[in-house]
Tab-separated table of N, CA and C in Angstrom:
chain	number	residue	atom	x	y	z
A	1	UNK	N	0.853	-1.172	0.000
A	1	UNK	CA	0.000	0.000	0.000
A	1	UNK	C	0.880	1.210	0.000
A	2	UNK	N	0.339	1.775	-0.812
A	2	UNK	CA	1.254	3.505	-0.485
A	2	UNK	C	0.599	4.189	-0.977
A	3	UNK	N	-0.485	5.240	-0.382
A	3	UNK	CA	-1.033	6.539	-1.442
A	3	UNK	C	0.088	7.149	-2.390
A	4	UNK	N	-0.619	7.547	-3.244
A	4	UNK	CA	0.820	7.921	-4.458
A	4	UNK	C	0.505	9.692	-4.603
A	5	UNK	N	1.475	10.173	-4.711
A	5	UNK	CA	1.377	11.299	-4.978
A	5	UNK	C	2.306	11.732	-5.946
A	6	UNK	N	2.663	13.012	-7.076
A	6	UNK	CA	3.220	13.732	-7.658
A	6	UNK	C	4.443	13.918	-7.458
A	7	UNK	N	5.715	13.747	-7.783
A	7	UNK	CA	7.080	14.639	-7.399
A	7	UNK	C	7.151	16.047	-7.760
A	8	UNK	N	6.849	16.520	-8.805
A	8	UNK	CA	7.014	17.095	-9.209
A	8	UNK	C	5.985	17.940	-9.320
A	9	UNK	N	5.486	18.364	-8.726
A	9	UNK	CA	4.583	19.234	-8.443
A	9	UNK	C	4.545	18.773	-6.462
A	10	UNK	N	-15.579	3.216	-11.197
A	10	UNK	CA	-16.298	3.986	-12.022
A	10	UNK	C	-17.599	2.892	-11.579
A	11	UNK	N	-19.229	2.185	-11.068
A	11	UNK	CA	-19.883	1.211	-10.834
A	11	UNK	C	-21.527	1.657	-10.229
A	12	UNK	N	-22.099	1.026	-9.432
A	12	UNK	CA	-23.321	1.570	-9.537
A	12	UNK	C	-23.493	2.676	-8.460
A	13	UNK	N	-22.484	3.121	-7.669
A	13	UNK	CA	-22.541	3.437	-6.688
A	13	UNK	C	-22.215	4.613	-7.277
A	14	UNK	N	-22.768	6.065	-7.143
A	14	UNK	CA	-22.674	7.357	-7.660
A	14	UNK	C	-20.853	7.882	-6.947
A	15	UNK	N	-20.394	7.512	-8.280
A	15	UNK	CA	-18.974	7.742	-8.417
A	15	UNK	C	-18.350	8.958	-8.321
A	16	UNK	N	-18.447	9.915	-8.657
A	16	UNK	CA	-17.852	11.388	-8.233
A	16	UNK	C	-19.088	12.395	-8.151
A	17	UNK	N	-18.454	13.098	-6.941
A	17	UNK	CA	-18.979	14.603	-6.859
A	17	UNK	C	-17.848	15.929	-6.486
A	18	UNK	N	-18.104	16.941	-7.482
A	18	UNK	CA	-16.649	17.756	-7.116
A	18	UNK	C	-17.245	19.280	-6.676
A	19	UNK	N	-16.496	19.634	-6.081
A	19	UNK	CA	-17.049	21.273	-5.952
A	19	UNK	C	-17.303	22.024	-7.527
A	20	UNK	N	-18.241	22.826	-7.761
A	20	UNK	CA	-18.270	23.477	-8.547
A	20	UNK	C	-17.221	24.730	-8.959
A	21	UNK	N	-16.740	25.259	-7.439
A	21	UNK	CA	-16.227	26.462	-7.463
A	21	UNK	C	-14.723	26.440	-7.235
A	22	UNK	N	-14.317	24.963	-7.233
A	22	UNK	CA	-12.807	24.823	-6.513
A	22	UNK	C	-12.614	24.026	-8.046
A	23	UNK	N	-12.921	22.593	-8.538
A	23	UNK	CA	-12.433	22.182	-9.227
A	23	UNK	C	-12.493	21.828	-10.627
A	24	UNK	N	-11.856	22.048	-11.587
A	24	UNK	CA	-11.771	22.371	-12.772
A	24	UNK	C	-12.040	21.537	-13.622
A	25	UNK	N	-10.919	19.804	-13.510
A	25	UNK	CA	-11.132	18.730	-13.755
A	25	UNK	C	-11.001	17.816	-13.023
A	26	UNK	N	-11.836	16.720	-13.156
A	26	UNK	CA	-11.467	15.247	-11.890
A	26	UNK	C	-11.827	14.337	-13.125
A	27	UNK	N	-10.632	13.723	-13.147
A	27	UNK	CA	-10.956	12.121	-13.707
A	27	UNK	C	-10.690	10.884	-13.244
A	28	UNK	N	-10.935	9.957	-13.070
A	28	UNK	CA	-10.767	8.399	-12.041
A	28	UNK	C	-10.322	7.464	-13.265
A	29	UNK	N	-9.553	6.695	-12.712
A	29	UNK	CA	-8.943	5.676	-13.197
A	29	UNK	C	-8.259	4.535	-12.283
A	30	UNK	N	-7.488	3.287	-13.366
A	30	UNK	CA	-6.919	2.206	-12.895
A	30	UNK	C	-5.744	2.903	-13.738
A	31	UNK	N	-4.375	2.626	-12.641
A	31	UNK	CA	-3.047	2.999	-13.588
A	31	UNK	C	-2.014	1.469	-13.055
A	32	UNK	N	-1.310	1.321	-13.560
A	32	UNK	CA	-0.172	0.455	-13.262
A	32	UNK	C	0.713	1.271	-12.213
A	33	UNK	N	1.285	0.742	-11.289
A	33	UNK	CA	2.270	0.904	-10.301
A	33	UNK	C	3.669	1.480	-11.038
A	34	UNK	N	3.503	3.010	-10.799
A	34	UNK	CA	4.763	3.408	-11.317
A	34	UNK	C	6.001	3.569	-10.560
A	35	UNK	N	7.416	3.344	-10.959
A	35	UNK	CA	8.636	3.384	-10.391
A	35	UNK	C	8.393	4.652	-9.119
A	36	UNK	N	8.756	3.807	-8.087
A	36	UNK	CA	9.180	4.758	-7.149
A	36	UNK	C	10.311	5.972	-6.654
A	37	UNK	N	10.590	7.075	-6.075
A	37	UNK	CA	11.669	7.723	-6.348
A	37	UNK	C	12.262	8.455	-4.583
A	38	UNK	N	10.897	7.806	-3.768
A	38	UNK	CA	11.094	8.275	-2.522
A	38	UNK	C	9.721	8.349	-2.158
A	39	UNK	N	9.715	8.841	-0.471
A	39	UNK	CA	8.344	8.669	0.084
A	39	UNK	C	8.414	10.162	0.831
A	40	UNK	N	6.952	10.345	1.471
A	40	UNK	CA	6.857	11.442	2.005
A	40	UNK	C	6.356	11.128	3.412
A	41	UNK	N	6.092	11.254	4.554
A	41	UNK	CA	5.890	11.079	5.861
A	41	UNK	C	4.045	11.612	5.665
A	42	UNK	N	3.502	10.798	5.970
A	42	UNK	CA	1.916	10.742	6.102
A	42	UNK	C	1.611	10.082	7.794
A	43	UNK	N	1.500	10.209	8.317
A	43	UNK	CA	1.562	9.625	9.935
A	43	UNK	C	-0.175	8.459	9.775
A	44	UNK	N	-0.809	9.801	9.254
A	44	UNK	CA	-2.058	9.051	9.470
A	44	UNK	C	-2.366	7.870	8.463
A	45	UNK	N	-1.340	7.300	7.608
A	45	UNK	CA	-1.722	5.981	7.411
A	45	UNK	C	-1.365	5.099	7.684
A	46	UNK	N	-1.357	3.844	7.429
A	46	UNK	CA	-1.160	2.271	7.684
A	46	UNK	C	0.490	2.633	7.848
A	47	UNK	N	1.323	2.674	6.359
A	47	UNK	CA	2.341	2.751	6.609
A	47	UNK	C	3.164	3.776	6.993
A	48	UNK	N	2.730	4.853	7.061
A	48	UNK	CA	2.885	6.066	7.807
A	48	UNK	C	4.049	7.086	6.464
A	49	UNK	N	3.720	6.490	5.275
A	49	UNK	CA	4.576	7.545	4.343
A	49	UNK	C	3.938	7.064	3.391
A	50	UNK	N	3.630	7.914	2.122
A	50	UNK	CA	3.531	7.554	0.743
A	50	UNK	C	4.267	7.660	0.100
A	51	UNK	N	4.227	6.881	-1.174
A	51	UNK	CA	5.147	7.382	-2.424
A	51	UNK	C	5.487	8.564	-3.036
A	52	UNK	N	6.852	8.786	-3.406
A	52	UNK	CA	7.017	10.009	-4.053
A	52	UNK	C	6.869	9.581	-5.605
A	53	UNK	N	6.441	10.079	-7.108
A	53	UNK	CA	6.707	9.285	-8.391
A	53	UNK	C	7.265	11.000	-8.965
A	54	UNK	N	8.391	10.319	-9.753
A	54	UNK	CA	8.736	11.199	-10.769
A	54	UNK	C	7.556	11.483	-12.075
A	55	UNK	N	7.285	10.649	-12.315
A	55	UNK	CA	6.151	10.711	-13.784
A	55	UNK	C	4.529	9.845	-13.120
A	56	UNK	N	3.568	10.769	-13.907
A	56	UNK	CA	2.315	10.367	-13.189
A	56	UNK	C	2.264	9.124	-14.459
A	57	UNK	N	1.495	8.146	-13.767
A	57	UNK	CA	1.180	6.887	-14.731
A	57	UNK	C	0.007	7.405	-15.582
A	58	UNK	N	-0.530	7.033	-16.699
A	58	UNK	CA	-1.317	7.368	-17.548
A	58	UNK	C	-2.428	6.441	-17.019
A	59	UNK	N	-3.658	6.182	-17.249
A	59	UNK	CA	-4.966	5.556	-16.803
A	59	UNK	C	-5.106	4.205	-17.629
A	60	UNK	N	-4.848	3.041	-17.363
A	60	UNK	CA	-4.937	1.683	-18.266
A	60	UNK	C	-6.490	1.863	-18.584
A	61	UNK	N	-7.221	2.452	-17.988
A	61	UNK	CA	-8.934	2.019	-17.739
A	61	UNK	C	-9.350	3.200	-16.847
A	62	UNK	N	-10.248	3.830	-17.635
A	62	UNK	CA	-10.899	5.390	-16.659
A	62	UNK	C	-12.393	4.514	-16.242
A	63	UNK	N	-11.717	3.700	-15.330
A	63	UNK	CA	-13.575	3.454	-14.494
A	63	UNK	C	-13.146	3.264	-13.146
A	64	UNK	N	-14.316	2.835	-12.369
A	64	UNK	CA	-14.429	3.046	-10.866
A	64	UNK	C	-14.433	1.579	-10.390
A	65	UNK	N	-14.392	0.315	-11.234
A	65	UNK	CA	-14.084	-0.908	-10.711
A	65	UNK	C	-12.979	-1.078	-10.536
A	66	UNK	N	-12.124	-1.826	-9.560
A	66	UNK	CA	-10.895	-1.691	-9.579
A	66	UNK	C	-10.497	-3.213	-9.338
A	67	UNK	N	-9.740	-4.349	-9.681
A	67	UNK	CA	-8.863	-5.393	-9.392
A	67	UNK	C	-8.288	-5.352	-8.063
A	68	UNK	N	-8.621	-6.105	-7.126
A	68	UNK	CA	-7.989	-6.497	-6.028
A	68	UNK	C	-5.787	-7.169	-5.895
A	69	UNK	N	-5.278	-6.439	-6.778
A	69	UNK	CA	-4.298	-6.767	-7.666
A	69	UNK	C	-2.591	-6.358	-6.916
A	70	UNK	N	-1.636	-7.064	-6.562
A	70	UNK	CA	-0.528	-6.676	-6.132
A	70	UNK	C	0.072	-5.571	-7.705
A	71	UNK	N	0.455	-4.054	-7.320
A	71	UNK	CA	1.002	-3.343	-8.563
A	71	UNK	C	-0.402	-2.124	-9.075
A	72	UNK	N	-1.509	-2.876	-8.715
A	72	UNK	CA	-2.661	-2.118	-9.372
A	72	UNK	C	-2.371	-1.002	-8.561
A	73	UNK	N	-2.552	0.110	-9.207
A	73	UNK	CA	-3.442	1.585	-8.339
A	73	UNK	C	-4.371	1.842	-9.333
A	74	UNK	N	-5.236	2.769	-8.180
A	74	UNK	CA	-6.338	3.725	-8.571
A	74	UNK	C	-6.521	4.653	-7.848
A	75	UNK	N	-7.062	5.662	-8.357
A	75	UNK	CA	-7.132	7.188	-7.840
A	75	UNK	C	-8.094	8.279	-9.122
A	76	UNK	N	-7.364	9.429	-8.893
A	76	UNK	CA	-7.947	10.492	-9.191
A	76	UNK	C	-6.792	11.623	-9.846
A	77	UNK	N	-7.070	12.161	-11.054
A	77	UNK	CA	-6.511	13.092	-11.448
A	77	UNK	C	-7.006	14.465	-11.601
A	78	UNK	N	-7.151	15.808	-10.501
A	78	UNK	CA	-7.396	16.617	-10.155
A	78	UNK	C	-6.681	18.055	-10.664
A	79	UNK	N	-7.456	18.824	-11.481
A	79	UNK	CA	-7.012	20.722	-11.020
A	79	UNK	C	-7.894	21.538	-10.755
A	80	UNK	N	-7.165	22.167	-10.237
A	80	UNK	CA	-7.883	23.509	-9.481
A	80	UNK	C	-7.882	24.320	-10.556
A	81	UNK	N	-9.420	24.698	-10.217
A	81	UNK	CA	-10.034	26.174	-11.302
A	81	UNK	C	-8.896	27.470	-10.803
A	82	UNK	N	-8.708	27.532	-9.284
A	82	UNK	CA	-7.362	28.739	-9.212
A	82	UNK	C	-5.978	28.359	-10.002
A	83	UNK	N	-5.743	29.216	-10.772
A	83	UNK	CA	-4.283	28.766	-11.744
A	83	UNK	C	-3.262	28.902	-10.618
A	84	UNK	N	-3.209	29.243	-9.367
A	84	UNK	CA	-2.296	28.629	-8.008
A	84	UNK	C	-2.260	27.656	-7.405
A	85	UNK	N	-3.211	26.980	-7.734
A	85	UNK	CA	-3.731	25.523	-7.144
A	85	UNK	C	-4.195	25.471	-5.884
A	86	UNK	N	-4.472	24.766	-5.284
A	86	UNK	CA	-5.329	24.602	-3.828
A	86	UNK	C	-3.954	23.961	-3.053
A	87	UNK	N	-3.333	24.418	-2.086
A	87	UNK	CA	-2.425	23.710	-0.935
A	87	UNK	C	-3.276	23.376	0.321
A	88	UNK	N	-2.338	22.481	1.198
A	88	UNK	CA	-2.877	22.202	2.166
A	88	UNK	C	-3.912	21.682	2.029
A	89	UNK	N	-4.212	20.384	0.692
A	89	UNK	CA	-5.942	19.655	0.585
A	89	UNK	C	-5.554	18.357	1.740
A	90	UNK	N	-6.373	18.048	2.635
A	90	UNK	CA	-6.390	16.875	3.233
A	90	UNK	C	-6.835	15.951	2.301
A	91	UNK	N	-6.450	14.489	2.138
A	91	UNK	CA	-7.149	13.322	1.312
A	91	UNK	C	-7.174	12.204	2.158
A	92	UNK	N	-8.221	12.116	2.190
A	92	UNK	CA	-9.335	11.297	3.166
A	92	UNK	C	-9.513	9.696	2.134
A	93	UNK	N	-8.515	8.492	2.416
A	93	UNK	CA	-9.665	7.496	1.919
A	93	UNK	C	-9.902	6.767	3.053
A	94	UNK	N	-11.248	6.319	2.252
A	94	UNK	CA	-11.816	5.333	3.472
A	94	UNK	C	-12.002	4.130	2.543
A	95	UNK	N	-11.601	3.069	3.398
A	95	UNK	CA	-12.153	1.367	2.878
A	95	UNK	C	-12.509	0.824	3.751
A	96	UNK	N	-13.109	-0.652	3.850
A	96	UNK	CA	-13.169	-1.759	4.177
A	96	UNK	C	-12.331	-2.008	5.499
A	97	UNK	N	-12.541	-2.712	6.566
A	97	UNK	CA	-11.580	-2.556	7.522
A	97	UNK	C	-9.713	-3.469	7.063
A	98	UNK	N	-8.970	-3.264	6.961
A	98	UNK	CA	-7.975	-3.521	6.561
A	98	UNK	C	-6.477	-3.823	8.133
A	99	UNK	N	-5.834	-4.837	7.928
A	99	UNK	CA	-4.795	-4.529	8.622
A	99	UNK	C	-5.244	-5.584	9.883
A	100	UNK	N	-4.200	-5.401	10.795
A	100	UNK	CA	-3.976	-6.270	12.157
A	100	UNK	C	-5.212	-5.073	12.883
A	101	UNK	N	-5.205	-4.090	12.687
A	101	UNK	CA	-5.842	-3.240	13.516
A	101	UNK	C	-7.435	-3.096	12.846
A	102	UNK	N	-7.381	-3.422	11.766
A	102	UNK	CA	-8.827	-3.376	11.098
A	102	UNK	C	-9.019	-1.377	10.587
A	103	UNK	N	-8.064	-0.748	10.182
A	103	UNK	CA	-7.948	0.312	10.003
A	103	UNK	C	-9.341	0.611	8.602
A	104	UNK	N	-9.778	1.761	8.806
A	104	UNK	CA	-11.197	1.705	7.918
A	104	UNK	C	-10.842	3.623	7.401
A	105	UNK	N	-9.866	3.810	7.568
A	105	UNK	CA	-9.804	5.400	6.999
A	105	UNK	C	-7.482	5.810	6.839
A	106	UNK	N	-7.651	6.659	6.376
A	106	UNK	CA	-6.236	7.085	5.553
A	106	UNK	C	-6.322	8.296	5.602
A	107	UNK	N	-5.346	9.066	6.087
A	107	UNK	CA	-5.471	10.529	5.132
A	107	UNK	C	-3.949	11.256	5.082
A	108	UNK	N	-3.713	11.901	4.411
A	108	UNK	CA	-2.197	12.830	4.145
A	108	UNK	C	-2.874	14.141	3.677
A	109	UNK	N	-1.881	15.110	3.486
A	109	UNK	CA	-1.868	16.171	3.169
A	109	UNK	C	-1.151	16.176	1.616
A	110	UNK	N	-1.698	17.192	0.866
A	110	UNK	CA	-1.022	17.238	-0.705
A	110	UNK	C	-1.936	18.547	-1.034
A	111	UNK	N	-1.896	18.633	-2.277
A	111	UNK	CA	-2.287	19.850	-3.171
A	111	UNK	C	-2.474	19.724	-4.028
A	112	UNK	N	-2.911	20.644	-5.175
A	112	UNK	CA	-3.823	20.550	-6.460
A	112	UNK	C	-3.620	21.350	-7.442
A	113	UNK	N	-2.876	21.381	-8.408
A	113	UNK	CA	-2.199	22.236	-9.307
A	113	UNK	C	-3.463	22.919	-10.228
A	114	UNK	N	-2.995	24.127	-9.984
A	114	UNK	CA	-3.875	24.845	-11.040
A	114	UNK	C	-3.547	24.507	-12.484
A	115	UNK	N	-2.162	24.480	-12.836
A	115	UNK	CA	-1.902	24.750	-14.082
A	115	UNK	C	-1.727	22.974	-14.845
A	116	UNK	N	-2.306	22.113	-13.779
A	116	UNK	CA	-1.948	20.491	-14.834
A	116	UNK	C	-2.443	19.691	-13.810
A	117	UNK	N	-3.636	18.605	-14.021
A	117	UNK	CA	-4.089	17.459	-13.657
A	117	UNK	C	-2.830	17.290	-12.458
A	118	UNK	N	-3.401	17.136	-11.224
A	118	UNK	CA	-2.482	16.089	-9.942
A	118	UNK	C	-3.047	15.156	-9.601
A	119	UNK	N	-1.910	13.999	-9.638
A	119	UNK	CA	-2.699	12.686	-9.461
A	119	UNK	C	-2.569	12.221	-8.003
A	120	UNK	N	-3.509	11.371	-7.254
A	120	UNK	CA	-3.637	10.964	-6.149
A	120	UNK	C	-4.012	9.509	-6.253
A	121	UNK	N	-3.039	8.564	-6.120
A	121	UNK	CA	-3.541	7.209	-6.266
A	121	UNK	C	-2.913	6.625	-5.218
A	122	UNK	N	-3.820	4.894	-4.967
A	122	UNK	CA	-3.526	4.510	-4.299
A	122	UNK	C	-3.021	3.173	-4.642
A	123	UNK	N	-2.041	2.530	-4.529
A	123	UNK	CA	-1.216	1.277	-5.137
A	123	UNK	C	-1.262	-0.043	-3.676
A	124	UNK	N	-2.091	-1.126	-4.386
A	124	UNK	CA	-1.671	-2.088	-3.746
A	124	UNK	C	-0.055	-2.846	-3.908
A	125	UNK	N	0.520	-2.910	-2.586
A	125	UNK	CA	1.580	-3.215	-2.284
A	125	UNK	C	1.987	-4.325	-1.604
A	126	UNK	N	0.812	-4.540	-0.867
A	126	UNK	CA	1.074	-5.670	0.489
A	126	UNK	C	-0.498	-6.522	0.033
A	127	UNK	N	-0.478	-7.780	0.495
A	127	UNK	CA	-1.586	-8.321	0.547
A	127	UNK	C	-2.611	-7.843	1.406
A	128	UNK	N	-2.553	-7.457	2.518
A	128	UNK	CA	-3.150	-7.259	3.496
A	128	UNK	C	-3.866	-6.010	3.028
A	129	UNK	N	-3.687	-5.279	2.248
A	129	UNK	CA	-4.387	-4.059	1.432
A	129	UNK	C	-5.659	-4.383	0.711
A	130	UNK	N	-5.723	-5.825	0.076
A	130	UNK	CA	-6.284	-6.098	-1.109
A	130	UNK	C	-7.793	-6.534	-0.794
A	131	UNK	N	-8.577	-5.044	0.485
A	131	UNK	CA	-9.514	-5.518	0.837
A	131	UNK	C	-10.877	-5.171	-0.453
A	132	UNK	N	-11.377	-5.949	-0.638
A	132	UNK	CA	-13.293	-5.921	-1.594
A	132	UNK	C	-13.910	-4.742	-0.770
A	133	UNK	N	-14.425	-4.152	-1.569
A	133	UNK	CA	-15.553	-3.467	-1.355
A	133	UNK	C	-15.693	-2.065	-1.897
A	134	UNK	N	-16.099	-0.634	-0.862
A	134	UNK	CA	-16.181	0.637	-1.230
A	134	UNK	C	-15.176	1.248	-0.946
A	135	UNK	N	-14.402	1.840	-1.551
A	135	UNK	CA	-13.006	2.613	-1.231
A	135	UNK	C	-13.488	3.933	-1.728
A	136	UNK	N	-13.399	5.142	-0.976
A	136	UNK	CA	-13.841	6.541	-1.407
A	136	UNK	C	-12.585	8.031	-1.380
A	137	UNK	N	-12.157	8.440	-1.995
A	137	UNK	CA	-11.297	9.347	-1.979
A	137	UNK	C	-11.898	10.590	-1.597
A	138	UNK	N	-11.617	11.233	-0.538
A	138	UNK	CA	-12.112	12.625	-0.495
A	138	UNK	C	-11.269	13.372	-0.328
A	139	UNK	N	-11.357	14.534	-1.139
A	139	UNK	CA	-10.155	16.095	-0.970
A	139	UNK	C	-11.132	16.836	-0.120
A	140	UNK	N	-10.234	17.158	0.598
A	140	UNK	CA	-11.207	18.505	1.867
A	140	UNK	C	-10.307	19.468	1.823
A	141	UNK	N	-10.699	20.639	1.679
A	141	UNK	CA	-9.910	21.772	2.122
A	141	UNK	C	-10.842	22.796	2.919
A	142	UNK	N	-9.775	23.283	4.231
A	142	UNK	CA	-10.433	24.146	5.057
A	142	UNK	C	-11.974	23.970	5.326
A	143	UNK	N	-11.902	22.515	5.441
A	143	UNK	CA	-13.161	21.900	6.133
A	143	UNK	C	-14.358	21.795	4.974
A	144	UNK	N	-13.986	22.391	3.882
A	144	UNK	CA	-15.002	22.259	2.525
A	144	UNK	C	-14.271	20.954	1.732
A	145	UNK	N	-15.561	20.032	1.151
A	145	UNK	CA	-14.971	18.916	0.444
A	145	UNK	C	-15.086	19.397	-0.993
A	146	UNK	N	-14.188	19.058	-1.697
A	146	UNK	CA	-13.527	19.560	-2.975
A	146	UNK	C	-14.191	18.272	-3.779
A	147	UNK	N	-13.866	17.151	-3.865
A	147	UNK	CA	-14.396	15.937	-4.586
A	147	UNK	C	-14.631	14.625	-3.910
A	148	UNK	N	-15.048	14.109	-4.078
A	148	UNK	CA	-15.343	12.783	-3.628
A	148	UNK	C	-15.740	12.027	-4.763
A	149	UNK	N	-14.716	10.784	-4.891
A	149	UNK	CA	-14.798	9.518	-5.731
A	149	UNK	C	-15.035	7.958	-5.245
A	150	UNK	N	-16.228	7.144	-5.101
A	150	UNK	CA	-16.546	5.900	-4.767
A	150	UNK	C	-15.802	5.410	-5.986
A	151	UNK	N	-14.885	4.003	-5.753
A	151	UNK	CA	-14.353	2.847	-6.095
A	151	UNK	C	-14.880	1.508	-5.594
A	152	UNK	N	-14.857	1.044	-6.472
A	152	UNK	CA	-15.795	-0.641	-6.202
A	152	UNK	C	-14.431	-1.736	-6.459
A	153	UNK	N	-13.403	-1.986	-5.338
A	153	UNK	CA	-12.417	-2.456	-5.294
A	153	UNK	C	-12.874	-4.450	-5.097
A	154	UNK	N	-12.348	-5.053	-6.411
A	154	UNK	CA	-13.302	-6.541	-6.702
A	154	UNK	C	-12.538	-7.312	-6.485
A	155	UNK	N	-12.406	-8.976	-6.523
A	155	UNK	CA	-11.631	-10.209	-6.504
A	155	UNK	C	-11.045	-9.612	-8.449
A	156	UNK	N	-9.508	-10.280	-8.531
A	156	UNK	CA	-9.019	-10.214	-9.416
A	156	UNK	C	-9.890	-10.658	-10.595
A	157	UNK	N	-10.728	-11.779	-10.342
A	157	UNK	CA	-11.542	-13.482	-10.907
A	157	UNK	C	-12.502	-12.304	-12.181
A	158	UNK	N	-13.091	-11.310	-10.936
A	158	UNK	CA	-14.096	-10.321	-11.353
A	158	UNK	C	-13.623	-9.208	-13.114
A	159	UNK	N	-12.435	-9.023	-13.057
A	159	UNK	CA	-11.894	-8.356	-14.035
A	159	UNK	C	-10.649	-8.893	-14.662
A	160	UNK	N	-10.661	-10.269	-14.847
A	160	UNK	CA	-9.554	-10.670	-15.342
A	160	UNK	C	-8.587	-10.096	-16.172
A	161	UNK	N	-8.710	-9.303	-17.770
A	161	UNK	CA	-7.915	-8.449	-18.557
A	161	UNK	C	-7.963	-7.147	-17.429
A	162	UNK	N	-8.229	-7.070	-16.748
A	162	UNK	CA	-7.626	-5.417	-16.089
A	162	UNK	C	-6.756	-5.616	-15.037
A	163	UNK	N	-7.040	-7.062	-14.263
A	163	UNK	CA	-5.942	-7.701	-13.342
A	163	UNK	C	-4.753	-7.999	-13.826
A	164	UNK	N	-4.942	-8.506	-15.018
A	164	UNK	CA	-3.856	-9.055	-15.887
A	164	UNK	C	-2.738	-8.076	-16.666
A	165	UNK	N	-3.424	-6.824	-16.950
A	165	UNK	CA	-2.985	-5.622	-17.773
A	165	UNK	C	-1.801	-5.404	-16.979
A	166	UNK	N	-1.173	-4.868	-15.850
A	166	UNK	CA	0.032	-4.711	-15.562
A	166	UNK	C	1.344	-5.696	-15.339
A	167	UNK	N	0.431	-7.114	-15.797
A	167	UNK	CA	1.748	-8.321	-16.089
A	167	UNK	C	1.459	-9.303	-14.416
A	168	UNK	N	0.821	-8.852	-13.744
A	168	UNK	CA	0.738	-9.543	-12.728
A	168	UNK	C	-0.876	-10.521	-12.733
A	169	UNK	N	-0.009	-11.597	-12.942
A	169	UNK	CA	-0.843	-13.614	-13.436
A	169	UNK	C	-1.403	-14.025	-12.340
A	170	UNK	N	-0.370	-14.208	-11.122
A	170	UNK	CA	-0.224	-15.168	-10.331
A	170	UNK	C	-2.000	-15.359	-9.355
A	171	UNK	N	-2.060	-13.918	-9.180
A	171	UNK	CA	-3.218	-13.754	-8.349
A	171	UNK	C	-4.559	-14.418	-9.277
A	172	UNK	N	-4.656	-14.859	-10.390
A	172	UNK	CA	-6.011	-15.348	-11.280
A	172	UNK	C	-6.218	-16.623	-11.184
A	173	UNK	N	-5.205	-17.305	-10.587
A	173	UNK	CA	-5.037	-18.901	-10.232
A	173	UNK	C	-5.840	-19.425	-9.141
């Protein structure tokens, strides 16, 4: 597991809602697990840092089902209508209870580029991540929620070519 964030800078369940007045574009997707380059200190999650990525991964699949998949992420690609971007956004996900502790929420701090899509994904890493069900991304800033995206996170069995798309077999057996 590692929320993914920037270096350098879809199902029946009503899938996004964004502020009108904060955000510009939001699009959801499945991306492949891109090369890592460093992490950032997040306290409030599982592993207590996310990924740093030099290059944002492109979207294998812009929907809201997602593969229960070691390598898979999914997330959200976000800008702010201010051409300064929004700092200081809290990102709130919540899933399924997960972990030795049964953990059911996530959140870090990041931001939202005015001038180019920022991506916010989340990459299964560990088994213990690879919980079924509703996974929801929320951006909050200064106590106003900016977007919110429901994910319908499935058994691999469920999406075989989208499990399969980043080269990882083993889990379809």
């Amino acid at each position: 597991m590692r929320l993914m964030l920037a270096f350098l800078i879809c199902t029946s369940l009503p899938p996004i809602a964004a502020a009108q007045d904060a955000i510009a574009s939001l699009r959801v997707g499945v991306v492949c697990g891109p090369p890592v380059i460093g992490s950032s200190p997040a306290p409030d999650t599982i592993a207590g840092s996310t990924h740093l990525i030099a290059e944002t991964p492109p979207f294998i699949a812009e929907i809201t089902q997602v593969p229960a998949v070691i390598g898979i992420g999914f997330g959200v690609m976000a800008q702010a209508l201010d051409p300064e971007g929004l700092s200081d956004v809290t990102m709130i996900v919540t899933h399924p209870p997960m972990g030795v502790a049964g953990v059911t929420q996530q959140s870090y701090q990041s931001w939202i580029s005015g001038t180019e899509p920022s991506p916010t994904f989340y990459q299964f890493d560990e088994d213990y991540e690879r919980v079924t069900g509703t996974w929801t991304f929320t951006a909050v800033l200064d106590d106003a929620e900016l977007f919110s995206v429901a994910f319908d996170v499935v058994p691999p069995q469920a999406l075989p070519g989208l499990a399969e798309a980043c080269g990882y077999r083993d889990l379809l057996s």
